[in-house]
PDB file of C-alpha atoms in Angstrom:
ATOM      1  CA  MET A  21       2.711  -9.500 -15.291  1.00 59.00           C
ATOM      2  CA  ASP A  22       2.406 -10.833 -18.747  1.00 69.00           C
ATOM      3  CA  GLU A  23      -1.191 -10.937 -18.394  1.00 77.00           C
ATOM      4  CA  PHE A  24      -1.305  -7.248 -17.362  1.00 77.00           C
ATOM      5  CA  ARG A  25       0.996  -6.299 -20.450  1.00 77.00           C
ATOM      6  CA  ALA A  26      -1.366  -8.299 -22.691  1.00 82.00           C
ATOM      7  CA  TYR A  27      -4.382  -6.347 -21.346  1.00 83.00           C
ATOM      8  CA  LEU A  28      -2.666  -3.074 -21.858  1.00 84.00           C
ATOM      9  CA  SER A  29      -1.542  -4.212 -25.377  1.00 87.00           C
ATOM     10  CA  GLN A  30      -5.221  -5.202 -26.169  1.00 91.00           C
ATOM     11  CA  GLN A  31      -7.133  -2.335 -24.677  1.00 91.00           C
ATOM     12  CA  TYR A  32      -4.576   0.650 -25.231  1.00 92.00           C
ATOM     13  CA  GLY A  33      -2.401  -0.560 -28.036  1.00 92.00           C
ATOM     14  CA  PHE A  34       0.909  -0.336 -26.272  1.00 87.00           C
ATOM     15  CA  TYR A  35       3.380  -2.681 -24.668  1.00 85.00           C
ATOM     16  CA  CYS A  36       4.507  -1.417 -21.302  1.00 85.00           C
ATOM     17  CA  LYS A  37       8.197  -1.329 -20.423  1.00 85.00           C
ATOM     18  CA  CYS A  38       7.891   0.541 -17.152  1.00 84.00           C
ATOM     19  CA  ASP A  39      10.129  -0.709 -14.146  1.00 82.00           C
ATOM     20  CA  VAL A  40       7.148  -2.385 -12.627  1.00 79.00           C
ATOM     21  CA  CYS A  41       6.000  -4.324 -15.688  1.00 81.00           C
ATOM     22  CA  SER A  42       9.627  -5.225 -16.328  1.00 85.00           C
ATOM     23  CA  LEU A  43      10.162  -6.936 -13.170  1.00 86.00           C
ATOM     24  CA  PRO A  44      10.967 -10.677 -13.266  1.00 89.00           C
ATOM     25  CA  ASP A  45       8.099 -12.934 -12.324  1.00 85.00           C
ATOM     26  CA  GLU A  46       9.345 -13.706  -8.743  1.00 92.00           C
ATOM     27  CA  LEU A  47       9.882  -9.871  -8.001  1.00 92.00           C
ATOM     28  CA  SER A  48       6.614  -9.026  -9.642  1.00 86.00           C
ATOM     29  CA  LYS A  49       4.769 -11.593  -7.581  1.00 90.00           C
ATOM     30  CA  ALA A  50       6.534 -10.247  -4.324  1.00 93.00           C
ATOM     31  CA  SER A  51       5.365  -6.783  -5.344  1.00 89.00           C
ATOM     32  CA  ASP A  52       1.815  -7.880  -5.931  1.00 89.00           C
ATOM     33  CA  THR A  53       1.904  -9.449  -2.501  1.00 93.00           C
ATOM     34  CA  ARG A  54       3.015  -6.286  -0.761  1.00 93.00           C
ATOM     35  CA  LEU A  55       0.429  -4.304  -2.874  1.00 91.00           C
ATOM     36  CA  SER A  56      -2.259  -6.411  -1.668  1.00 93.00           C
ATOM     37  CA  GLU A  57      -1.139  -6.193   1.933  1.00 97.00           C
ATOM     38  CA  ILE A  58      -1.051  -2.414   1.727  1.00 96.00           C
ATOM     39  CA  SER A  59      -4.624  -2.364   0.625  1.00 95.00           C
ATOM     40  CA  ARG A  60      -5.706  -4.642   3.353  1.00 97.00           C
ATOM     41  CA  LEU A  61      -3.843  -2.586   5.909  1.00 97.00           C
ATOM     42  CA  TYR A  62      -5.487   0.680   4.669  1.00 97.00           C
ATOM     43  CA  ARG A  63      -9.060  -1.022   5.081  1.00 96.00           C
ATOM     44  CA  GLU A  64      -8.153  -2.120   8.516  1.00 97.00           C
ATOM     45  CA  PHE A  65      -6.605   1.194   9.435  1.00 96.00           C
ATOM     46  CA  ALA A  66      -9.689   2.918   8.242  1.00 95.00           C
ATOM     47  CA  THR A  67     -11.809   1.278  10.914  1.00 96.00           C
ATOM     48  CA  TRP A  68     -10.036   3.464  13.471  1.00 94.00           C
ATOM     49  CA  GLY A  69     -12.462   6.260  12.395  1.00 89.00           C
ATOM     50  CA  ASN A  70     -15.406   4.030  13.422  1.00 92.00           C
ATOM     51  CA  HIS A  71     -13.758   3.213  16.790  1.00 91.00           C
ATOM     52  CA  GLU A  72     -13.382  -0.490  15.780  1.00 94.00           C
ATOM     53  CA  ILE A  73      -9.622  -0.493  16.620  1.00 95.00           C
ATOM     54  CA  GLU A  74      -7.690   1.484  19.430  1.00 93.00           C
ATOM     55  CA  GLY A  75      -4.923   4.100  18.757  1.00 93.00           C
ATOM     56  CA  PRO A  76      -1.887   1.886  19.388  1.00 93.00           C
ATOM     57  CA  GLN A  77      -3.317  -0.674  16.871  1.00 95.00           C
ATOM     58  CA  ALA A  78      -3.870   2.023  14.368  1.00 96.00           C
ATOM     59  CA  ILE A  79      -0.403   3.276  14.747  1.00 96.00           C
ATOM     60  CA  ASP A  80       0.779  -0.339  14.153  1.00 97.00           C
ATOM     61  CA  TYR A  81      -1.114  -0.269  10.830  1.00 97.00           C
ATOM     62  CA  ILE A  82       0.595   2.975   9.972  1.00 97.00           C
ATOM     63  CA  ARG A  83       3.990   1.524  10.765  1.00 97.00           C
ATOM     64  CA  ASN A  84       3.244  -1.544   8.663  1.00 98.00           C
ATOM     65  CA  ILE A  85       1.996   0.473   5.730  1.00 97.00           C
ATOM     66  CA  TRP A  86       4.929   2.741   5.890  1.00 97.00           C
ATOM     67  CA  LYS A  87       7.343  -0.173   5.649  1.00 97.00           C
ATOM     68  CA  LEU A  88       5.643  -2.056   2.958  1.00 97.00           C
ATOM     69  CA  GLU A  89       5.320   1.308   0.764  1.00 95.00           C
ATOM     70  CA  GLU A  90       9.021   1.986   1.303  1.00 95.00           C
ATOM     71  CA  LYS A  91       9.751  -1.458  -0.195  1.00 93.00           C
ATOM     72  CA  GLU A  92       7.576  -0.405  -3.075  1.00 90.00           C
ATOM     73  CA  GLY A  93       9.247   2.745  -3.471  1.00 89.00           C
ATOM     74  CA  TYR A  94       6.006   4.619  -2.727  1.00 87.00           C
ATOM     75  CA  TRP A  95       6.763   7.922  -1.074  1.00 89.00           C
ATOM     76  CA  SER A  96       3.629   9.986  -2.030  1.00 89.00           C
ATOM     77  CA  GLU A  97       1.505   8.785   1.053  1.00 88.00           C
ATOM     78  CA  ARG A  98       4.201   9.652   3.749  1.00 92.00           C
ATOM     79  CA  GLY A  99       2.811  13.059   4.634  1.00 94.00           C
ATOM     80  CA  GLN A 100      -0.772  11.733   5.021  1.00 95.00           C
ATOM     81  CA  LEU A 101       0.424   8.765   7.061  1.00 95.00           C
ATOM     82  CA  ALA A 102       2.397  11.030   9.381  1.00 95.00           C
ATOM     83  CA  ALA A 103      -0.493  13.425   9.719  1.00 96.00           C
ATOM     84  CA  ASP A 104      -2.736  10.534  10.528  1.00 95.00           C
ATOM     85  CA  ALA A 105      -0.230   9.212  13.208  1.00 94.00           C
ATOM     86  CA  ALA A 106      -0.159  12.660  14.780  1.00 95.00           C
ATOM     87  CA  TRP A 107      -3.927  12.936  14.777  1.00 94.00           C
ATOM     88  CA  ILE A 108      -4.397   9.430  16.285  1.00 94.00           C
ATOM     89  CA  ALA A 109      -1.498  10.276  19.049  1.00 90.00           C
ATOM     90  CA  ALA A 110      -3.281  13.633  19.831  1.00 91.00           C
ATOM     91  CA  SER A 111      -6.733  11.886  20.090  1.00 89.00           C
ATOM     92  CA  HIS A 112      -5.373   9.368  22.472  1.00 79.00           C
ATOM     93  CA  SER A 113      -3.216  11.528  24.444  1.00 72.00           C
ATOM     94  CA  GLU A 114      -0.124   9.382  23.484  1.00 57.00           C
TER      95      GLU A 114
END
């Protein structure tokens, strides 16, 4: 996280003191791992639209994204994830 703070300082002239940037290294690394996993899951989930994965697998991606975003304190995607799950369930009569 120190690298990111240095980047912000160099590029934008301020030292970030937000909750995320203030995390200890161990917690910061765990958060980075979760964020990377969330991104990966969203990419995999998006393949449902191309019929590359089935409905139950898409729902599993949504559940995993939901859990990881909860650990990160992300709530803004909840509505879209719930709508996606409903759409998938309706599409598969599940």
